[in-house]
Amino acid sequence: MKPNAPPSKVASQRGVAVIEFALVLPLLLLVIAGLAEFGRVIWYYDALAKATRDGARSLSLVVKSDWSDNTDRGTAITAAKTLVVSAAAAANLPALASSNVQVQCDNGSGFAACSSTFPNYVRVAVVNYGVNLGDLFPIITVDRDAWSVTTISLQPYTVMPYMQ
């Protein structure tokens, strides 16, 4: 080999792969973190939807004699809210309170507070509940004037016919 020969093409390309990997790695990690965060949000939504389904099912099966009694109806509504909160806690969801669970009835004129009239449908919903993006991975989004963590509002609900 001559002492002043130009380096081979393979030898001159050695560092290129490392530099390309260093440029692509942060973008790849950001995509993976975003997928994990949105997967967590979808998991929370699914758990809340299942919890509202359990609450609506329990309300749709209250016997008519109990529904017309204010005390028994109130007890059934409280039990449905407690069931939703318990199911959310069992799924390890953060801090769902019974105040975040709304129970409404439809007597033919739209959903409103439950009365002594037998409803056609019962509706159990989660209201005023949000999940912060960035809890699992610190993904920070730019708000107009400040750095902030984005909150995604989750409001699943279930409507079931009154079965009794």
Short mmCIF file of N, CA and C in Angstrom, two decimals:
data_model
loop_
_atom_site.label_atom_id
_atom_site.label_comp_id
_atom_site.label_asym_id
_atom_site.label_seq_id
_atom_site.Cartn_x
_atom_site.Cartn_y
_atom_site.Cartn_z
N MET A 1 0.84 -1.15 0.00
CA MET A 1 0.00 0.00 0.00
C MET A 1 0.90 1.23 0.00
N LYS A 2 0.49 2.23 -0.76
CA LYS A 2 1.27 3.44 -0.84
C LYS A 2 1.02 4.29 0.39
N PRO A 3 2.01 5.00 0.88
CA PRO A 3 1.83 5.80 2.09
C PRO A 3 0.86 6.96 1.90
N ASN A 4 0.71 7.53 0.74
CA ASN A 4 -0.17 8.68 0.53
C ASN A 4 -1.45 8.30 -0.21
N ALA A 5 -1.85 7.05 -0.18
CA ALA A 5 -3.05 6.60 -0.88
C ALA A 5 -4.29 7.14 -0.17
N PRO A 6 -5.33 7.49 -0.93
CA PRO A 6 -6.56 7.98 -0.29
C PRO A 6 -7.23 6.86 0.51
N PRO A 7 -7.94 7.21 1.59
CA PRO A 7 -8.60 6.16 2.39
C PRO A 7 -9.67 5.47 1.56
N SER A 8 -9.93 4.24 1.91
CA SER A 8 -10.94 3.48 1.16
C SER A 8 -12.33 4.05 1.46
N LYS A 9 -13.27 3.75 0.59
CA LYS A 9 -14.63 4.27 0.74
C LYS A 9 -15.27 3.75 2.03
N VAL A 10 -15.00 2.51 2.40
CA VAL A 10 -15.56 1.92 3.63
C VAL A 10 -15.02 2.65 4.85
N ALA A 11 -13.76 2.94 4.87
CA ALA A 11 -13.16 3.61 6.02
C ALA A 11 -13.71 5.03 6.18
N SER A 12 -14.04 5.71 5.09
CA SER A 12 -14.54 7.08 5.20
C SER A 12 -16.01 7.12 5.62
N GLN A 13 -16.73 6.00 5.57
CA GLN A 13 -18.15 5.95 5.93
C GLN A 13 -18.38 5.46 7.36
N ARG A 14 -17.35 5.15 8.11
CA ARG A 14 -17.51 4.55 9.44
C ARG A 14 -18.32 5.42 10.39
N GLY A 15 -18.09 6.68 10.45
CA GLY A 15 -18.77 7.53 11.42
C GLY A 15 -20.13 8.02 10.99
N VAL A 16 -20.50 7.82 9.73
CA VAL A 16 -21.77 8.33 9.22
C VAL A 16 -22.95 7.64 9.89
N ALA A 17 -22.89 6.33 10.07
CA ALA A 17 -23.99 5.60 10.68
C ALA A 17 -24.22 6.06 12.12
N VAL A 18 -23.16 6.32 12.85
CA VAL A 18 -23.29 6.78 14.23
C VAL A 18 -23.94 8.16 14.26
N ILE A 19 -23.55 9.04 13.37
CA ILE A 19 -24.14 10.38 13.32
C ILE A 19 -25.60 10.32 12.91
N GLU A 20 -25.94 9.50 11.94
CA GLU A 20 -27.34 9.35 11.53
C GLU A 20 -28.17 8.80 12.67
N PHE A 21 -27.66 7.82 13.39
CA PHE A 21 -28.38 7.25 14.53
C PHE A 21 -28.58 8.31 15.62
N ALA A 22 -27.57 9.11 15.87
CA ALA A 22 -27.68 10.17 16.88
C ALA A 22 -28.71 11.22 16.49
N LEU A 23 -28.89 11.46 15.21
CA LEU A 23 -29.89 12.42 14.75
C LEU A 23 -31.31 11.85 14.80
N VAL A 24 -31.46 10.57 14.54
CA VAL A 24 -32.78 9.94 14.48
C VAL A 24 -33.27 9.49 15.86
N LEU A 25 -32.37 9.15 16.77
CA LEU A 25 -32.75 8.60 18.07
C LEU A 25 -33.71 9.50 18.86
N PRO A 26 -33.47 10.80 19.02
CA PRO A 26 -34.42 11.61 19.78
C PRO A 26 -35.82 11.61 19.18
N LEU A 27 -35.91 11.64 17.87
CA LEU A 27 -37.21 11.60 17.21
C LEU A 27 -37.90 10.27 17.45
N LEU A 28 -37.15 9.20 17.37
CA LEU A 28 -37.70 7.87 17.61
C LEU A 28 -38.19 7.74 19.05
N LEU A 29 -37.43 8.23 20.01
CA LEU A 29 -37.85 8.17 21.42
C LEU A 29 -39.09 9.02 21.67
N LEU A 30 -39.21 10.15 21.00
CA LEU A 30 -40.38 11.00 21.14
C LEU A 30 -41.63 10.30 20.62
N VAL A 31 -41.51 9.62 19.50
CA VAL A 31 -42.64 8.88 18.94
C VAL A 31 -43.05 7.75 19.88
N ILE A 32 -42.09 7.02 20.41
CA ILE A 32 -42.40 5.92 21.33
C ILE A 32 -43.05 6.44 22.61
N ALA A 33 -42.55 7.53 23.16
CA ALA A 33 -43.15 8.12 24.36
C ALA A 33 -44.57 8.61 24.08
N GLY A 34 -44.79 9.22 22.93
CA GLY A 34 -46.13 9.67 22.56
C GLY A 34 -47.10 8.51 22.42
N LEU A 35 -46.67 7.42 21.81
CA LEU A 35 -47.51 6.24 21.70
C LEU A 35 -47.87 5.67 23.07
N ALA A 36 -46.90 5.64 23.97
CA ALA A 36 -47.15 5.13 25.32
C ALA A 36 -48.14 6.03 26.07
N GLU A 37 -47.98 7.35 25.94
CA GLU A 37 -48.88 8.29 26.62
C GLU A 37 -50.31 8.17 26.10
N PHE A 38 -50.47 8.16 24.79
CA PHE A 38 -51.82 8.05 24.24
C PHE A 38 -52.42 6.67 24.49
N GLY A 39 -51.60 5.64 24.55
CA GLY A 39 -52.08 4.32 24.93
C GLY A 39 -52.61 4.31 26.35
N ARG A 40 -51.92 5.02 27.24
CA ARG A 40 -52.37 5.13 28.64
C ARG A 40 -53.71 5.85 28.72
N VAL A 41 -53.88 6.91 27.94
CA VAL A 41 -55.14 7.67 27.93
C VAL A 41 -56.28 6.79 27.42
N ILE A 42 -56.03 6.03 26.37
CA ILE A 42 -57.06 5.14 25.84
C ILE A 42 -57.41 4.05 26.85
N TRP A 43 -56.42 3.55 27.56
CA TRP A 43 -56.66 2.55 28.60
C TRP A 43 -57.54 3.14 29.71
N TYR A 44 -57.26 4.37 30.14
CA TYR A 44 -58.08 5.03 31.16
C TYR A 44 -59.51 5.23 30.67
N TYR A 45 -59.67 5.65 29.41
CA TYR A 45 -61.01 5.85 28.87
C TYR A 45 -61.78 4.53 28.86
N ASP A 46 -61.12 3.47 28.44
CA ASP A 46 -61.78 2.16 28.40
C ASP A 46 -62.19 1.71 29.80
N ALA A 47 -61.33 1.90 30.78
CA ALA A 47 -61.65 1.52 32.15
C ALA A 47 -62.83 2.33 32.68
N LEU A 48 -62.87 3.62 32.36
CA LEU A 48 -63.99 4.46 32.78
C LEU A 48 -65.29 4.06 32.08
N ALA A 49 -65.21 3.71 30.81
CA ALA A 49 -66.40 3.27 30.07
C ALA A 49 -66.96 1.98 30.67
N LYS A 50 -66.08 1.07 31.04
CA LYS A 50 -66.53 -0.18 31.67
C LYS A 50 -67.15 0.10 33.03
N ALA A 51 -66.59 1.05 33.77
CA ALA A 51 -67.14 1.40 35.08
C ALA A 51 -68.53 2.02 34.94
N THR A 52 -68.71 2.91 33.96
CA THR A 52 -70.05 3.50 33.77
C THR A 52 -71.06 2.45 33.33
N ARG A 53 -70.60 1.47 32.57
CA ARG A 53 -71.49 0.38 32.15
C ARG A 53 -71.98 -0.41 33.35
N ASP A 54 -71.09 -0.67 34.30
CA ASP A 54 -71.48 -1.39 35.52
C ASP A 54 -72.49 -0.57 36.33
N GLY A 55 -72.24 0.73 36.45
CA GLY A 55 -73.17 1.59 37.20
C GLY A 55 -74.53 1.67 36.55
N ALA A 56 -74.56 1.82 35.23
CA ALA A 56 -75.84 1.91 34.51
C ALA A 56 -76.59 0.59 34.60
N ARG A 57 -75.87 -0.52 34.53
CA ARG A 57 -76.52 -1.83 34.63
C ARG A 57 -77.16 -2.00 36.01
N SER A 58 -76.47 -1.58 37.06
CA SER A 58 -77.04 -1.71 38.40
C SER A 58 -78.28 -0.83 38.57
N LEU A 59 -78.28 0.35 37.97
CA LEU A 59 -79.46 1.23 38.06
C LEU A 59 -80.63 0.72 37.23
N SER A 60 -80.35 0.11 36.11
CA SER A 60 -81.43 -0.34 35.23
C SER A 60 -82.18 -1.53 35.82
N LEU A 61 -81.62 -2.14 36.85
CA LEU A 61 -82.25 -3.32 37.46
C LEU A 61 -82.93 -3.04 38.79
N VAL A 62 -83.00 -1.78 39.20
CA VAL A 62 -83.67 -1.43 40.46
C VAL A 62 -85.16 -1.70 40.29
N VAL A 63 -85.77 -2.38 41.25
CA VAL A 63 -87.18 -2.73 41.14
C VAL A 63 -88.04 -1.47 41.22
N LYS A 64 -89.19 -1.51 40.56
CA LYS A 64 -90.05 -0.33 40.46
C LYS A 64 -90.52 0.17 41.82
N SER A 65 -90.79 -0.72 42.73
CA SER A 65 -91.25 -0.27 44.06
C SER A 65 -90.15 0.51 44.77
N ASP A 66 -88.89 0.13 44.56
CA ASP A 66 -87.79 0.89 45.16
C ASP A 66 -87.55 2.19 44.42
N TRP A 67 -87.82 2.21 43.10
CA TRP A 67 -87.56 3.42 42.32
C TRP A 67 -88.51 4.55 42.71
N SER A 68 -89.76 4.22 43.02
CA SER A 68 -90.72 5.26 43.35
C SER A 68 -90.49 5.84 44.76
N ASP A 69 -89.75 5.14 45.60
CA ASP A 69 -89.43 5.64 46.95
C ASP A 69 -88.16 6.49 46.87
N ASN A 70 -88.26 7.73 47.33
CA ASN A 70 -87.12 8.66 47.23
C ASN A 70 -85.87 8.13 47.92
N THR A 71 -86.03 7.55 49.11
CA THR A 71 -84.88 7.05 49.86
C THR A 71 -84.21 5.90 49.12
N ASP A 72 -85.02 4.94 48.66
CA ASP A 72 -84.45 3.79 47.95
C ASP A 72 -83.82 4.20 46.63
N ARG A 73 -84.45 5.13 45.91
CA ARG A 73 -83.89 5.61 44.65
C ARG A 73 -82.56 6.32 44.91
N GLY A 74 -82.51 7.15 45.94
CA GLY A 74 -81.26 7.84 46.30
C GLY A 74 -80.17 6.86 46.69
N THR A 75 -80.55 5.81 47.41
CA THR A 75 -79.59 4.78 47.79
C THR A 75 -79.06 4.05 46.55
N ALA A 76 -79.94 3.76 45.61
CA ALA A 76 -79.52 3.07 44.38
C ALA A 76 -78.59 3.95 43.55
N ILE A 77 -78.88 5.25 43.49
CA ILE A 77 -78.01 6.17 42.73
C ILE A 77 -76.65 6.28 43.40
N THR A 78 -76.64 6.39 44.72
CA THR A 78 -75.37 6.46 45.46
C THR A 78 -74.58 5.17 45.28
N ALA A 79 -75.27 4.03 45.30
CA ALA A 79 -74.59 2.74 45.10
C ALA A 79 -74.00 2.65 43.69
N ALA A 80 -74.71 3.17 42.69
CA ALA A 80 -74.18 3.15 41.31
C ALA A 80 -72.94 4.03 41.20
N LYS A 81 -72.97 5.20 41.84
CA LYS A 81 -71.80 6.07 41.82
C LYS A 81 -70.62 5.41 42.52
N THR A 82 -70.88 4.78 43.65
CA THR A 82 -69.83 4.08 44.39
C THR A 82 -69.26 2.93 43.56
N LEU A 83 -70.12 2.25 42.83
CA LEU A 83 -69.67 1.15 41.97
C LEU A 83 -68.74 1.66 40.88
N VAL A 84 -69.06 2.80 40.29
CA VAL A 84 -68.21 3.39 39.25
C VAL A 84 -66.86 3.79 39.83
N VAL A 85 -66.87 4.43 40.99
CA VAL A 85 -65.61 4.86 41.62
C VAL A 85 -64.77 3.65 42.01
N SER A 86 -65.41 2.60 42.53
CA SER A 86 -64.67 1.39 42.92
C SER A 86 -64.06 0.70 41.71
N ALA A 87 -64.80 0.63 40.62
CA ALA A 87 -64.28 -0.01 39.41
C ALA A 87 -63.09 0.79 38.86
N ALA A 88 -63.17 2.12 38.92
CA ALA A 88 -62.06 2.95 38.47
C ALA A 88 -60.84 2.77 39.36
N ALA A 89 -61.07 2.67 40.66
CA ALA A 89 -59.95 2.46 41.59
C ALA A 89 -59.32 1.09 41.37
N ALA A 90 -60.14 0.08 41.07
CA ALA A 90 -59.61 -1.26 40.81
C ALA A 90 -58.75 -1.29 39.54
N ALA A 91 -59.03 -0.38 38.61
CA ALA A 91 -58.23 -0.29 37.38
C ALA A 91 -57.04 0.64 37.55
N ASN A 92 -56.80 1.10 38.77
CA ASN A 92 -55.67 1.99 39.10
C ASN A 92 -55.73 3.34 38.39
N LEU A 93 -56.93 3.86 38.21
CA LEU A 93 -57.07 5.20 37.64
C LEU A 93 -56.87 6.23 38.74
N PRO A 94 -56.27 7.35 38.40
CA PRO A 94 -56.02 8.36 39.43
C PRO A 94 -57.27 9.12 39.83
N ALA A 95 -57.56 9.16 41.11
CA ALA A 95 -58.49 10.06 41.80
C ALA A 95 -59.80 10.35 41.09
N LEU A 96 -60.64 9.35 40.93
CA LEU A 96 -62.00 9.58 40.47
C LEU A 96 -62.88 9.64 41.70
N ALA A 97 -63.61 10.74 41.87
CA ALA A 97 -64.49 10.92 43.02
C ALA A 97 -65.93 10.70 42.59
N SER A 98 -66.80 10.46 43.55
CA SER A 98 -68.22 10.28 43.21
C SER A 98 -68.82 11.56 42.65
N SER A 99 -68.19 12.71 42.94
CA SER A 99 -68.67 13.96 42.36
C SER A 99 -68.39 14.03 40.85
N ASN A 100 -67.51 13.16 40.36
CA ASN A 100 -67.23 13.09 38.93
C ASN A 100 -68.18 12.15 38.20
N VAL A 101 -69.09 11.52 38.93
CA VAL A 101 -70.03 10.58 38.32
C VAL A 101 -71.42 11.23 38.33
N GLN A 102 -72.03 11.27 37.16
CA GLN A 102 -73.34 11.91 37.01
C GLN A 102 -74.36 10.84 36.61
N VAL A 103 -75.50 10.85 37.29
CA VAL A 103 -76.58 9.91 37.00
C VAL A 103 -77.78 10.72 36.54
N GLN A 104 -78.32 10.35 35.37
CA GLN A 104 -79.50 11.02 34.84
C GLN A 104 -80.49 9.97 34.33
N CYS A 105 -81.75 10.40 34.23
CA CYS A 105 -82.80 9.52 33.74
C CYS A 105 -83.55 10.20 32.61
N ASP A 106 -84.09 9.40 31.70
CA ASP A 106 -84.90 9.91 30.60
C ASP A 106 -86.31 9.38 30.75
N ASN A 107 -87.24 10.29 30.96
CA ASN A 107 -88.65 9.91 31.10
C ASN A 107 -89.42 10.20 29.82
N GLY A 108 -88.73 10.36 28.73
CA GLY A 108 -89.37 10.66 27.46
C GLY A 108 -89.14 12.09 27.02
N SER A 109 -88.59 12.93 27.89
CA SER A 109 -88.37 14.34 27.55
C SER A 109 -86.89 14.71 27.61
N GLY A 110 -86.02 13.76 27.50
CA GLY A 110 -84.59 14.03 27.56
C GLY A 110 -84.01 13.71 28.93
N PHE A 111 -82.70 13.69 29.01
CA PHE A 111 -82.04 13.31 30.25
C PHE A 111 -82.03 14.47 31.23
N ALA A 112 -82.41 14.16 32.47
CA ALA A 112 -82.43 15.14 33.56
C ALA A 112 -82.24 14.36 34.86
N ALA A 113 -82.31 15.06 35.97
CA ALA A 113 -82.18 14.40 37.27
C ALA A 113 -83.28 13.36 37.42
N CYS A 114 -82.97 12.27 38.08
CA CYS A 114 -83.93 11.18 38.24
C CYS A 114 -85.04 11.59 39.21
N SER A 115 -86.27 11.28 38.81
CA SER A 115 -87.43 11.57 39.66
C SER A 115 -88.12 10.26 39.99
N SER A 116 -89.26 10.36 40.68
CA SER A 116 -89.97 9.14 41.09
C SER A 116 -90.66 8.45 39.91
N THR A 117 -90.79 9.15 38.77
CA THR A 117 -91.37 8.53 37.58
C THR A 117 -90.40 7.49 37.03
N PHE A 118 -90.94 6.36 36.63
CA PHE A 118 -90.08 5.31 36.10
C PHE A 118 -89.41 5.80 34.82
N PRO A 119 -88.10 5.70 34.74
CA PRO A 119 -87.42 6.20 33.53
C PRO A 119 -87.48 5.18 32.40
N ASN A 120 -87.38 5.70 31.20
CA ASN A 120 -87.23 4.82 30.03
C ASN A 120 -85.77 4.36 29.92
N TYR A 121 -84.87 5.30 30.22
CA TYR A 121 -83.43 5.03 30.15
C TYR A 121 -82.73 5.64 31.35
N VAL A 122 -81.61 5.02 31.74
CA VAL A 122 -80.73 5.61 32.75
C VAL A 122 -79.38 5.88 32.09
N ARG A 123 -78.77 6.96 32.49
CA ARG A 123 -77.48 7.36 31.91
C ARG A 123 -76.50 7.61 33.05
N VAL A 124 -75.35 6.94 33.00
CA VAL A 124 -74.28 7.15 33.97
C VAL A 124 -73.08 7.67 33.19
N ALA A 125 -72.57 8.82 33.64
CA ALA A 125 -71.48 9.48 32.91
C ALA A 125 -70.38 9.91 33.87
N VAL A 126 -69.17 9.97 33.35
CA VAL A 126 -68.05 10.56 34.07
C VAL A 126 -67.90 11.98 33.53
N VAL A 127 -67.89 12.96 34.43
CA VAL A 127 -67.78 14.37 34.04
C VAL A 127 -66.61 15.02 34.78
N ASN A 128 -66.07 16.06 34.19
CA ASN A 128 -64.99 16.85 34.79
C ASN A 128 -63.80 15.99 35.23
N TYR A 129 -63.39 15.10 34.36
CA TYR A 129 -62.26 14.22 34.67
C TYR A 129 -61.27 14.30 33.52
N GLY A 130 -60.04 14.54 33.84
CA GLY A 130 -59.02 14.66 32.81
C GLY A 130 -57.75 13.92 33.18
N VAL A 131 -56.98 13.61 32.16
CA VAL A 131 -55.70 12.92 32.32
C VAL A 131 -54.62 13.83 31.76
N ASN A 132 -53.55 13.99 32.51
CA ASN A 132 -52.44 14.82 32.05
C ASN A 132 -51.51 14.02 31.16
N LEU A 133 -51.27 14.55 29.97
CA LEU A 133 -50.23 13.98 29.13
C LEU A 133 -48.90 14.38 29.73
N GLY A 134 -48.01 13.46 29.84
CA GLY A 134 -46.71 13.76 30.41
C GLY A 134 -46.52 13.19 31.80
N ASP A 135 -47.52 12.49 32.33
CA ASP A 135 -47.35 11.87 33.64
C ASP A 135 -46.43 10.65 33.55
N LEU A 136 -46.57 9.87 32.50
CA LEU A 136 -45.74 8.68 32.33
C LEU A 136 -44.37 9.05 31.78
N PHE A 137 -44.36 9.83 30.73
CA PHE A 137 -43.14 10.38 30.14
C PHE A 137 -43.30 11.89 30.11
N PRO A 138 -42.31 12.63 30.51
CA PRO A 138 -42.46 14.09 30.56
C PRO A 138 -42.46 14.74 29.18
N ILE A 139 -43.60 14.61 28.51
CA ILE A 139 -43.76 15.27 27.22
C ILE A 139 -44.35 16.64 27.51
N ILE A 140 -43.66 17.67 27.15
CA ILE A 140 -44.13 19.02 27.43
C ILE A 140 -44.56 19.65 26.11
N THR A 141 -45.73 20.23 26.13
CA THR A 141 -46.22 20.90 24.93
C THR A 141 -46.15 22.40 25.13
N VAL A 142 -46.06 23.10 24.04
CA VAL A 142 -45.94 24.55 24.12
C VAL A 142 -47.32 25.17 24.13
N ASP A 143 -47.62 25.92 25.17
CA ASP A 143 -48.80 26.75 25.22
C ASP A 143 -48.35 28.12 24.76
N ARG A 144 -49.26 29.00 24.43
CA ARG A 144 -48.87 30.28 23.83
C ARG A 144 -47.74 30.98 24.56
N ASP A 145 -47.88 31.19 25.85
CA ASP A 145 -46.88 31.99 26.56
C ASP A 145 -46.09 31.20 27.60
N ALA A 146 -46.46 29.96 27.85
CA ALA A 146 -45.78 29.22 28.91
C ALA A 146 -45.68 27.74 28.53
N TRP A 147 -44.81 27.05 29.20
CA TRP A 147 -44.72 25.60 29.04
C TRP A 147 -45.78 24.99 29.92
N SER A 148 -46.54 24.06 29.40
CA SER A 148 -47.57 23.44 30.21
C SER A 148 -47.75 21.99 29.79
N VAL A 149 -48.37 21.24 30.67
CA VAL A 149 -48.72 19.86 30.37
C VAL A 149 -50.16 19.86 29.88
N THR A 150 -50.42 19.19 28.81
CA THR A 150 -51.76 19.16 28.23
C THR A 150 -52.64 18.17 28.97
N THR A 151 -53.85 18.60 29.28
CA THR A 151 -54.83 17.73 29.92
C THR A 151 -55.87 17.30 28.90
N ILE A 152 -56.11 16.01 28.84
CA ILE A 152 -57.13 15.46 27.94
C ILE A 152 -58.35 15.12 28.78
N SER A 153 -59.49 15.69 28.41
CA SER A 153 -60.73 15.46 29.14
C SER A 153 -61.33 14.13 28.70
N LEU A 154 -61.68 13.30 29.69
CA LEU A 154 -62.32 12.01 29.42
C LEU A 154 -63.74 12.06 29.96
N GLN A 155 -64.73 11.82 29.10
CA GLN A 155 -66.12 11.88 29.52
C GLN A 155 -66.94 10.73 28.94
N PRO A 156 -66.59 9.50 29.30
CA PRO A 156 -67.38 8.38 28.79
C PRO A 156 -68.73 8.30 29.51
N TYR A 157 -69.70 7.73 28.84
CA TYR A 157 -71.01 7.53 29.46
C TYR A 157 -71.64 6.27 28.90
N THR A 158 -72.63 5.76 29.64
CA THR A 158 -73.37 4.58 29.20
C THR A 158 -74.85 4.86 29.41
N VAL A 159 -75.66 4.56 28.41
CA VAL A 159 -77.11 4.67 28.49
C VAL A 159 -77.68 3.27 28.38
N MET A 160 -78.55 2.93 29.33
CA MET A 160 -79.21 1.62 29.29
C MET A 160 -80.69 1.78 29.51
N PRO A 161 -81.49 0.92 28.91
CA PRO A 161 -82.93 0.99 29.15
C PRO A 161 -83.25 0.52 30.57
N TYR A 162 -84.25 1.13 31.15
CA TYR A 162 -84.70 0.70 32.47
C TYR A 162 -85.42 -0.63 32.29
N MET A 163 -84.93 -1.67 32.95
CA MET A 163 -85.37 -3.04 32.67
C MET A 163 -86.57 -3.49 33.49
N GLN A 164 -86.88 -2.84 34.58
CA GLN A 164 -87.96 -3.34 35.43
C GLN A 164 -89.26 -2.78 34.92
#
